Short mmCIF file of C-alpha atoms in Angstrom, two decimals:
data_model
loop_
_atom_site.label_atom_id
_atom_site.label_comp_id
_atom_site.label_asym_id
_atom_site.label_seq_id
_atom_site.Cartn_x
_atom_site.Cartn_y
_atom_site.Cartn_z
CA UNK G 1 0.00 0.01 0.00
CA UNK G 2 1.44 3.38 -1.04
CA UNK G 3 2.52 6.11 1.35
CA UNK G 4 1.93 9.84 0.96
CA UNK G 5 3.51 12.83 2.59
CA UNK G 6 1.43 15.95 2.17
CA UNK G 7 3.59 18.98 2.93
CA UNK G 8 3.12 22.70 3.60
CA UNK G 9 -0.68 22.49 3.65
CA UNK G 10 -3.04 24.18 6.03
CA UNK G 11 -4.35 21.26 8.20
CA UNK G 12 -7.91 21.72 9.45
CA UNK G 13 -9.39 19.10 11.81
CA UNK G 14 -12.19 20.42 14.05
CA UNK G 15 -12.14 17.20 16.13
CA UNK G 16 -8.62 17.81 17.40
CA UNK G 17 -8.71 21.62 17.15
CA UNK G 18 -6.05 21.55 14.40
CA UNK G 19 -5.76 24.64 12.17
CA UNK G 20 -2.22 25.39 11.16
CA UNK G 21 0.34 24.78 8.42
CA UNK G 22 1.98 21.41 8.70
CA UNK G 23 2.59 18.05 7.08
CA UNK G 24 0.48 14.90 7.11
CA UNK G 25 1.66 11.36 6.55
CA UNK G 26 -0.63 8.70 5.08
CA UNK G 27 0.63 5.11 5.52
CA UNK G 28 -1.06 1.74 5.28
CA UNK G 29 -4.47 3.33 4.78
CA UNK G 30 -4.48 5.56 7.85
CA UNK G 31 -3.37 8.98 8.95
CA UNK G 32 0.01 7.82 10.35
CA UNK G 33 1.33 11.06 11.70
CA UNK G 34 0.97 14.89 11.92
CA UNK G 35 4.27 16.64 11.37
CA UNK G 36 6.40 13.53 11.04
CA UNK G 37 10.13 13.84 11.16
CA UNK G 38 11.95 13.14 7.89
CA UNK G 39 13.37 9.98 9.49
CA UNK G 40 9.94 8.56 10.21
CA UNK G 41 8.68 8.98 6.63
CA UNK G 42 8.74 5.59 4.89
CA UNK G 43 11.15 5.23 1.98
CA UNK G 44 9.36 5.69 -1.35
CA UNK G 45 6.53 7.77 0.12
CA UNK G 46 5.07 10.03 -2.60
CA UNK G 47 5.19 13.72 -1.74
CA UNK G 48 2.58 16.39 -2.45
CA UNK G 49 3.39 20.08 -2.07
CA UNK G 50 0.14 21.50 -0.66
CA UNK G 51 1.39 25.03 -0.31
CA UNK G 52 -1.58 27.40 -0.29
CA UNK G 53 -4.04 24.51 -0.11
CA UNK G 54 -6.22 23.22 2.77
CA UNK G 55 -5.83 19.67 4.00
CA UNK G 56 -9.11 18.47 5.43
CA UNK G 57 -10.89 15.28 6.33
CA UNK G 58 -12.92 13.93 3.36
CA UNK G 59 -16.31 15.50 3.22
CA UNK G 60 -19.39 13.52 4.10
CA UNK G 61 -22.78 14.11 2.44
CA UNK G 62 -26.07 13.12 4.03
CA UNK G 63 -28.83 11.84 1.75
CA UNK G 64 -27.47 12.04 -1.78
CA UNK G 65 -29.84 10.96 -4.48
CA UNK G 66 -28.15 8.29 -6.60
CA UNK G 67 -30.67 7.59 -9.33
CA UNK G 68 -29.88 3.88 -9.58
CA UNK G 69 -31.89 1.74 -9.64
CA UNK G 70 -34.80 3.09 -11.53
CA UNK G 71 -33.70 6.55 -12.73
CA UNK G 72 -30.38 5.85 -14.39
CA UNK G 73 -31.07 8.68 -16.81
CA UNK G 74 -30.48 11.06 -13.85
CA UNK G 75 -27.56 9.44 -12.22
CA UNK G 76 -25.85 6.09 -11.65
CA UNK G 77 -23.79 4.82 -8.79
CA UNK G 78 -20.71 5.06 -11.04
CA UNK G 79 -21.44 8.75 -11.95
CA UNK G 80 -22.51 9.87 -8.52
CA UNK G 81 -19.43 8.50 -6.78
CA UNK G 82 -17.25 10.16 -9.46
CA UNK G 83 -19.04 13.51 -8.92
CA UNK G 84 -18.75 13.10 -5.14
CA UNK G 85 -15.02 12.70 -5.26
CA UNK G 86 -14.58 15.61 -7.58
CA UNK G 87 -16.58 17.67 -5.07
CA UNK G 88 -14.48 16.50 -2.12
CA UNK G 89 -16.98 13.97 -0.67
CA UNK G 90 -15.20 10.77 0.26
CA UNK G 91 -18.42 9.45 1.86
CA UNK G 92 -22.05 9.81 0.74
CA UNK G 93 -25.18 8.43 2.31
CA UNK G 94 -27.60 7.55 -0.46
CA UNK G 95 -31.24 8.55 -0.13
CA UNK G 96 -33.72 5.72 -0.06
CA UNK G 97 -35.84 7.15 -2.91
CA UNK G 98 -34.60 4.82 -5.64
CA UNK G 99 -37.10 2.90 -7.72
CA UNK G 100 -37.78 0.52 -6.11
CA UNK G 101 -37.06 2.26 -2.84
CA UNK G 102 -34.60 0.87 -0.38
CA UNK G 103 -37.06 -0.81 1.96
CA UNK G 104 -35.67 -4.36 1.96
CA UNK G 105 -32.43 -6.01 2.88
CA UNK G 106 -31.95 -7.01 -0.73
CA UNK G 107 -32.15 -3.38 -1.80
CA UNK G 108 -29.52 -2.44 0.73
CA UNK G 109 -27.22 -5.24 -0.49
CA UNK G 110 -27.74 -4.13 -4.12
CA UNK G 111 -26.44 -0.62 -3.35
CA UNK G 112 -23.53 -1.89 -1.39
CA UNK G 113 -22.42 -4.28 -4.11
CA UNK G 114 -22.74 -1.58 -6.80
CA UNK G 115 -20.71 0.78 -4.64
CA UNK G 116 -17.94 -1.76 -4.16
CA UNK G 117 -17.85 -2.30 -7.92
CA UNK G 118 -17.61 1.47 -8.55
CA UNK G 119 -14.65 1.56 -6.19
CA UNK G 120 -14.60 5.28 -5.68
CA UNK G 121 -15.99 7.01 -2.54
CA UNK G 122 -17.63 5.28 0.37
CA UNK G 123 -21.42 4.76 -0.06
CA UNK G 124 -23.49 4.36 3.08
CA UNK G 125 -27.06 3.19 2.75
CA UNK G 126 -30.07 4.89 4.21
CA UNK G 127 -33.12 2.58 4.47
CA UNK G 128 -36.72 3.62 4.24
CA UNK G 129 -38.74 4.32 7.37
CA UNK G 130 -42.02 3.12 5.68
CA UNK G 131 -42.67 0.36 3.19
CA UNK G 132 -42.46 1.73 -0.33
CA UNK G 133 -41.89 5.24 1.21
CA UNK G 134 -45.70 5.38 1.30
CA UNK G 135 -45.79 6.71 4.81
CA UNK G 136 -48.34 4.22 5.94
CA UNK G 137 -46.61 1.15 7.40
CA UNK G 138 -43.24 0.73 9.00
CA UNK G 139 -40.52 -0.94 6.91
CA UNK G 140 -38.68 -3.91 8.33
CA UNK G 141 -36.24 -1.67 10.21
CA UNK G 142 -34.47 -4.60 11.85
CA UNK G 143 -33.75 -6.28 8.52
CA UNK G 144 -32.54 -3.04 7.00
CA UNK G 145 -30.15 -2.44 9.93
CA UNK G 146 -28.91 -6.00 9.81
CA UNK G 147 -28.25 -5.60 6.07
CA UNK G 148 -26.12 -2.50 6.71
CA UNK G 149 -28.39 0.54 6.73
CA UNK G 150 -26.78 3.26 8.74
CA UNK G 151 -29.90 5.44 9.20
CA UNK G 152 -33.61 5.48 8.30
CA UNK G 153 -35.48 8.09 6.25
CA UNK G 154 -38.20 8.59 3.68
CA UNK G 155 -36.34 11.70 2.50
CA UNK G 156 -37.08 13.73 0.39
CA UNK G 157 -40.64 12.93 1.28
CA UNK G 158 -41.71 14.07 4.81
CA UNK G 159 -43.25 11.68 7.30
CA UNK G 160 -46.77 13.08 7.35
CA UNK G 161 -48.14 10.56 9.88
CA UNK G 162 -47.43 11.54 13.45
CA UNK G 163 -48.29 8.03 14.62
CA UNK G 164 -45.86 6.49 12.16
CA UNK G 165 -43.13 8.97 13.16
CA UNK G 166 -43.63 8.13 16.86
CA UNK G 167 -43.33 4.41 16.23
CA UNK G 168 -40.35 4.88 13.97
CA UNK G 169 -38.53 6.92 16.60
CA UNK G 170 -39.15 4.07 19.12
CA UNK G 171 -37.87 1.46 16.66
CA UNK G 172 -34.78 3.49 15.72
CA UNK G 173 -34.02 3.88 19.35
CA UNK G 174 -34.08 0.04 19.75
CA UNK G 175 -31.54 -0.38 16.89
CA UNK G 176 -29.48 2.69 17.82
CA UNK G 177 -30.01 4.40 14.46
CA UNK G 178 -30.81 8.01 13.66
CA UNK G 179 -34.15 8.84 12.00
CA UNK G 180 -33.92 11.59 9.35
CA UNK G 181 -37.04 13.52 8.58
CA UNK G 182 -37.61 16.44 6.30
CA UNK G 183 -40.11 18.51 8.23
CA UNK G 184 -43.10 19.57 6.13
CA UNK G 185 -46.86 19.32 6.31
CA UNK G 186 -47.71 18.19 2.76
CA UNK G 187 -51.26 19.47 2.99
CA UNK G 188 -49.96 23.06 3.11
CA UNK G 189 -47.50 22.74 0.23
CA UNK G 190 -49.29 20.47 -2.22
CA UNK G 191 -49.08 21.99 -5.68
CA UNK G 192 -46.73 24.69 -4.42
CA UNK G 193 -43.88 25.93 -6.60
CA UNK G 194 -42.00 28.48 -4.49
CA UNK G 195 -41.77 30.25 -1.11
CA UNK G 196 -44.93 32.10 -0.12
CA UNK G 197 -44.32 35.86 -0.05
CA UNK G 198 -44.31 39.12 -2.01
CA UNK G 199 -42.26 37.70 -4.89
CA UNK G 200 -44.55 34.70 -5.17
CA UNK G 201 -47.59 36.99 -5.28
CA UNK G 202 -46.02 39.07 -8.06
CA UNK G 203 -45.13 35.99 -10.09
CA UNK G 204 -48.54 34.40 -9.36
CA UNK G 205 -46.97 31.03 -8.64
CA UNK G 206 -48.48 28.52 -6.19
CA UNK G 207 -47.12 29.04 -2.68
CA UNK G 208 -45.16 26.85 -0.26
CA UNK G 209 -45.62 28.64 3.09
CA UNK G 210 -42.89 28.66 5.73
CA UNK G 211 -45.54 27.54 8.26
CA UNK G 212 -45.65 24.12 6.59
CA UNK G 213 -42.11 23.52 7.78
CA UNK G 214 -42.47 25.28 11.14
CA UNK G 215 -45.45 23.20 12.18
CA UNK G 216 -43.77 19.93 11.19
CA UNK G 217 -40.62 20.89 12.98
CA UNK G 218 -42.55 21.58 16.19
CA UNK G 219 -44.39 18.26 15.89
CA UNK G 220 -41.17 16.31 15.21
CA UNK G 221 -39.40 17.90 18.19
CA UNK G 222 -42.32 17.25 20.56
CA UNK G 223 -42.40 13.54 19.54
CA UNK G 224 -38.67 13.31 19.93
CA UNK G 225 -38.84 14.65 23.44
CA UNK G 226 -41.60 12.15 24.26
CA UNK G 227 -39.80 9.05 22.90
CA UNK G 228 -36.09 9.81 23.16
CA UNK G 229 -33.75 8.60 20.54
CA UNK G 230 -31.98 10.41 17.74
CA UNK G 231 -33.77 12.67 15.21
CA UNK G 232 -32.03 14.63 12.46
CA UNK G 233 -34.12 17.26 10.61
CA UNK G 234 -32.49 16.81 7.29
CA UNK G 235 -33.25 20.09 5.61
CA UNK G 236 -34.61 23.07 7.46
CA UNK G 237 -34.88 26.43 5.82
CA UNK G 238 -37.00 28.81 7.88
CA UNK G 239 -36.34 31.27 10.73
CA UNK G 240 -39.17 29.52 12.64
CA UNK G 241 -37.50 26.10 12.39
CA UNK G 242 -34.19 27.57 13.45
CA UNK G 243 -35.65 29.00 16.60
CA UNK G 244 -37.51 25.76 17.49
CA UNK G 245 -34.36 23.70 17.03
CA UNK G 246 -32.37 26.19 19.11
CA UNK G 247 -34.87 25.91 21.99
CA UNK G 248 -35.04 22.13 21.79
CA UNK G 249 -31.22 21.85 21.93
CA UNK G 250 -31.24 23.97 25.09
CA UNK G 251 -33.26 21.08 26.59
CA UNK G 252 -30.72 18.45 25.37
CA UNK G 253 -33.34 16.79 23.27
CA UNK G 254 -30.88 15.01 21.06
CA UNK G 255 -32.00 16.70 17.85
CA UNK G 256 -29.62 17.65 15.09
CA UNK G 257 -30.46 19.65 12.00
CA UNK G 258 -29.14 20.08 8.42
CA UNK G 259 -29.51 22.53 5.60
CA UNK G 260 -29.00 22.27 1.86
CA UNK G 261 -26.46 24.54 0.27
CA UNK G 262 -29.07 25.99 -2.11
CA UNK G 263 -31.06 27.32 0.82
CA UNK G 264 -28.00 29.35 1.97
CA UNK G 265 -26.94 30.71 -1.40
CA UNK G 266 -30.09 31.69 -3.27
CA UNK G 267 -33.27 33.59 -2.24
CA UNK G 268 -36.82 33.58 -3.66
CA UNK G 269 -36.04 36.69 -5.76
CA UNK G 270 -34.12 34.48 -8.18
CA UNK G 271 -37.40 32.75 -9.16
CA UNK G 272 -38.09 35.94 -11.17
CA UNK G 273 -35.98 34.22 -13.86
CA UNK G 274 -38.45 31.27 -13.98
CA UNK G 275 -35.38 29.03 -14.22
CA UNK G 276 -36.65 25.53 -13.58
CA UNK G 277 -33.32 24.61 -12.02
CA UNK G 278 -34.17 26.87 -9.09
CA UNK G 279 -37.29 24.84 -8.30
CA UNK G 280 -36.21 23.02 -5.15
CA UNK G 281 -37.82 21.75 -1.96
CA UNK G 282 -37.54 23.22 0.59
CA UNK G 283 -38.05 26.21 -1.67
CA UNK G 284 -35.65 29.16 -1.88
CA UNK G 285 -36.71 31.43 0.96
CA UNK G 286 -36.77 35.17 1.51
CA UNK G 287 -33.74 37.10 2.73
CA UNK G 288 -35.01 37.09 6.35
CA UNK G 289 -34.99 33.33 6.45
CA UNK G 290 -31.57 33.12 4.85
CA UNK G 291 -30.10 35.47 7.43
CA UNK G 292 -31.55 33.38 10.27
CA UNK G 293 -30.08 30.24 8.70
CA UNK G 294 -26.59 31.84 8.21
CA UNK G 295 -26.56 32.74 11.87
CA UNK G 296 -27.76 29.29 12.91
CA UNK G 297 -25.16 27.50 10.85
CA UNK G 298 -22.36 29.69 12.22
CA UNK G 299 -23.33 29.18 15.87
CA UNK G 300 -24.00 25.39 15.50
CA UNK G 301 -27.74 25.40 15.83
CA UNK G 302 -27.70 23.93 12.34
CA UNK G 303 -25.22 21.13 12.62
CA UNK G 304 -24.82 19.83 9.11
CA UNK G 305 -24.33 21.29 5.60
CA UNK G 306 -25.49 19.05 2.77
CA UNK G 307 -25.17 19.23 -0.95
CA UNK G 308 -28.91 18.42 -1.45
CA UNK G 309 -27.92 16.62 -4.61
CA UNK G 310 -31.02 15.84 -6.61
CA UNK G 311 -29.92 15.19 -10.20
CA UNK G 312 -32.57 15.39 -12.91
CA UNK G 313 -32.17 14.59 -16.56
CA UNK G 314 -32.40 17.51 -19.02
CA UNK G 315 -35.72 16.48 -20.47
CA UNK G 316 -37.34 16.46 -17.00
CA UNK G 317 -36.31 20.02 -16.35
CA UNK G 318 -37.61 21.28 -19.76
CA UNK G 319 -41.30 20.96 -18.92
CA UNK G 320 -43.79 23.48 -17.71
CA UNK G 321 -42.67 24.86 -14.31
CA UNK G 322 -45.68 23.23 -12.60
CA UNK G 323 -44.64 19.81 -13.98
CA UNK G 324 -40.85 20.14 -13.45
CA UNK G 325 -39.60 17.90 -10.66
CA UNK G 326 -37.87 19.51 -7.59
CA UNK G 327 -34.13 19.27 -7.46
CA UNK G 328 -30.71 20.64 -8.29
CA UNK G 329 -27.46 18.84 -9.22
CA UNK G 330 -24.89 20.02 -6.62
CA UNK G 331 -22.16 17.60 -5.94
CA UNK G 332 -19.82 19.20 -8.45
CA UNK G 333 -20.38 22.73 -7.03
CA UNK G 334 -21.38 22.43 -3.37
CA UNK G 335 -17.88 23.10 -1.86
CA UNK G 336 -17.25 25.99 -4.15
CA UNK G 337 -20.66 27.41 -3.24
CA UNK G 338 -19.76 27.14 0.49
CA UNK G 339 -16.49 29.00 -0.19
CA UNK G 340 -17.99 31.60 -2.52
CA UNK G 341 -21.22 32.40 -0.77
CA UNK G 342 -20.42 31.75 2.89
CA UNK G 343 -16.67 31.73 3.69
CA UNK G 344 -15.36 34.53 1.44
CA UNK G 345 -18.15 36.97 2.53
CA UNK G 346 -17.42 36.20 6.21
CA UNK G 347 -20.64 34.39 7.06
CA UNK G 348 -18.81 31.21 8.05
CA UNK G 349 -15.23 30.39 9.02
CA UNK G 350 -13.27 27.49 7.59
CA UNK G 351 -13.18 25.40 10.82
CA UNK G 352 -17.01 25.56 11.26
CA UNK G 353 -17.53 24.84 7.57
CA UNK G 354 -15.32 21.76 7.70
CA UNK G 355 -17.05 20.65 10.90
CA UNK G 356 -20.50 20.92 9.29
CA UNK G 357 -19.29 18.91 6.24
CA UNK G 358 -17.37 16.17 8.11
CA UNK G 359 -17.63 15.23 11.76
CA UNK G 360 -21.19 16.41 12.23
CA UNK G 361 -22.65 14.30 9.43
CA UNK G 362 -20.43 11.33 10.58
CA UNK G 363 -22.09 11.68 14.03
CA UNK G 364 -25.59 11.53 12.52
CA UNK G 365 -24.68 8.43 10.63
CA UNK G 366 -22.78 6.96 13.44
CA UNK G 367 -19.72 6.24 11.23
CA UNK G 368 -16.00 6.50 12.15
CA UNK G 369 -14.97 9.31 9.78
CA UNK G 370 -14.52 13.04 9.45
CA UNK G 371 -11.23 13.51 11.23
CA UNK G 372 -7.48 13.73 10.60
CA UNK G 373 -6.59 12.28 13.95
CA UNK G 374 -3.66 9.84 13.93
CA UNK G 375 -4.89 6.30 13.43
CA UNK G 376 -8.14 7.25 11.63
CA UNK G 377 -8.84 6.03 8.10
CA UNK G 378 -7.06 8.28 5.57
CA UNK G 379 -10.07 9.90 3.95
CA UNK G 380 -8.34 13.22 3.04
CA UNK G 381 -9.01 16.07 0.56
CA UNK G 382 -6.81 18.88 -0.66
CA UNK G 383 -8.68 22.12 -1.43
CA UNK G 384 -7.38 25.06 -3.29
CA UNK G 385 -9.53 27.82 -1.63
CA UNK G 386 -8.48 30.60 -4.03
CA UNK G 387 -8.86 28.80 -7.40
CA UNK G 388 -11.33 30.73 -9.48
CA UNK G 389 -13.25 28.87 -12.16
CA UNK G 390 -16.34 29.13 -14.29
CA UNK G 391 -19.06 26.49 -14.01
CA UNK G 392 -19.39 24.61 -17.30
CA UNK G 393 -21.95 21.86 -16.99
CA UNK G 394 -20.34 20.13 -20.02
CA UNK G 395 -17.53 19.27 -17.65
CA UNK G 396 -19.70 18.00 -14.78
CA UNK G 397 -18.92 14.62 -13.35
CA UNK G 398 -22.56 14.18 -12.50
CA UNK G 399 -24.74 12.81 -15.29
CA UNK G 400 -27.34 15.62 -14.74
CA UNK G 401 -26.65 19.30 -15.37
CA UNK G 402 -29.60 20.81 -13.57
CA UNK G 403 -27.94 23.80 -11.93
CA UNK G 404 -28.57 27.53 -12.15
CA UNK G 405 -24.83 28.17 -11.84
CA UNK G 406 -23.82 27.34 -15.41
CA UNK G 407 -21.50 30.13 -16.60
CA UNK G 408 -21.10 31.53 -13.10
CA UNK G 409 -17.71 32.22 -11.58
CA UNK G 410 -16.96 30.43 -8.26
CA UNK G 411 -13.96 30.17 -5.92
CA UNK G 412 -12.41 26.94 -4.56
CA UNK G 413 -12.10 23.48 -5.80
CA UNK G 414 -10.85 20.06 -4.77
CA UNK G 415 -7.42 19.14 -6.10
CA UNK G 416 -7.01 15.60 -4.71
CA UNK G 417 -8.92 13.11 -2.64
CA UNK G 418 -7.87 9.93 -0.83
CA UNK G 419 -10.13 7.14 0.48
CA UNK G 420 -8.61 4.61 2.86
CA UNK G 421 -5.17 5.91 1.89
CA UNK G 422 -5.73 5.35 -1.86
CA UNK G 423 -5.74 8.48 -4.00
CA UNK G 424 -8.98 8.28 -5.81
CA UNK G 425 -9.11 11.77 -7.45
CA UNK G 426 -6.53 14.10 -8.90
CA UNK G 427 -7.55 17.13 -10.92
CA UNK G 428 -5.49 17.36 -14.07
#
């Protein structure tokens, strides 16, 4: 197994409080040393000059849509793992909304075998909470866990039945798994296209009110506090949800929360373009909600930053806006969006950003990853934070190009990525 010495890079590891220029040795698949002496570096170790670059734990994405099986025109496991590595994600947790959905042990095993064959980033499997993701009857959670599911979720569909959610929380507690729910009351958003507000009134598009999320968040938190266990609100986007999560955390409820990068970068004003690529759920909110989310991400109320990768083939995004499916392809651009829209303007510092993209999602999934501590698996990325580049979807690693960023200038990109000590990506 090859050895690597990464020299002169800015090492950032929130777990160990590391944030300084140094050197990192990868040997036999693990982080072997921080600042090793020349004498301790194995003969033949390959050296990388990371001057000006950031050396960070491999990023971890919660709930990535993978397309396969059922929607291979959007994405395949081969393409999604390629895009993940190019975006710095050495681990992804695949959403259960494949076709058929991941609600059986056989389905879990299918994904795991395909991921092994792809041999790129790590792919963790999230199993369905309900059979067929229909929200009516619990899936065989024990079988899913035994087959290797690391968490349970019907994401991106919300769990609309409070009774089902309560039973699911109790079952997940038994199996020590986290339940991921996207808080939304479907009856308040059905047929909606964008955030309810002044812009929506001007554009005369069907509304998706913030209250639909706020009410579901309040319900989820109340049930969590009644049952115990672990609940992750996978994509919150409103000032109301932020405040509810903040209060719940003050009571040590065990909740964690995530947000999609699109809900931090774009506001509802952008819908004036009628660009179908901006049709996402949760919808792009008003500036007031964005500001609350920026503050909550910075202070840790929102734990996790996710790509929200929802690839959709071109023909699916070329329909009438009312018929266009929700979603944005983001694995290729997510890190650059974090750098361009959050870090460079001063809304987020590097240490907190890396934390929200590594150790926090690892904690939700209960996996040993997201750190540069000596002895940990060498999942490592090198990031050039100042590289300026123009988004060209013709060069996307993802199969789908549904992004509003085509032609836009962004800062920051991943130069190299290792998984288990093997270099899996190197930008040419």
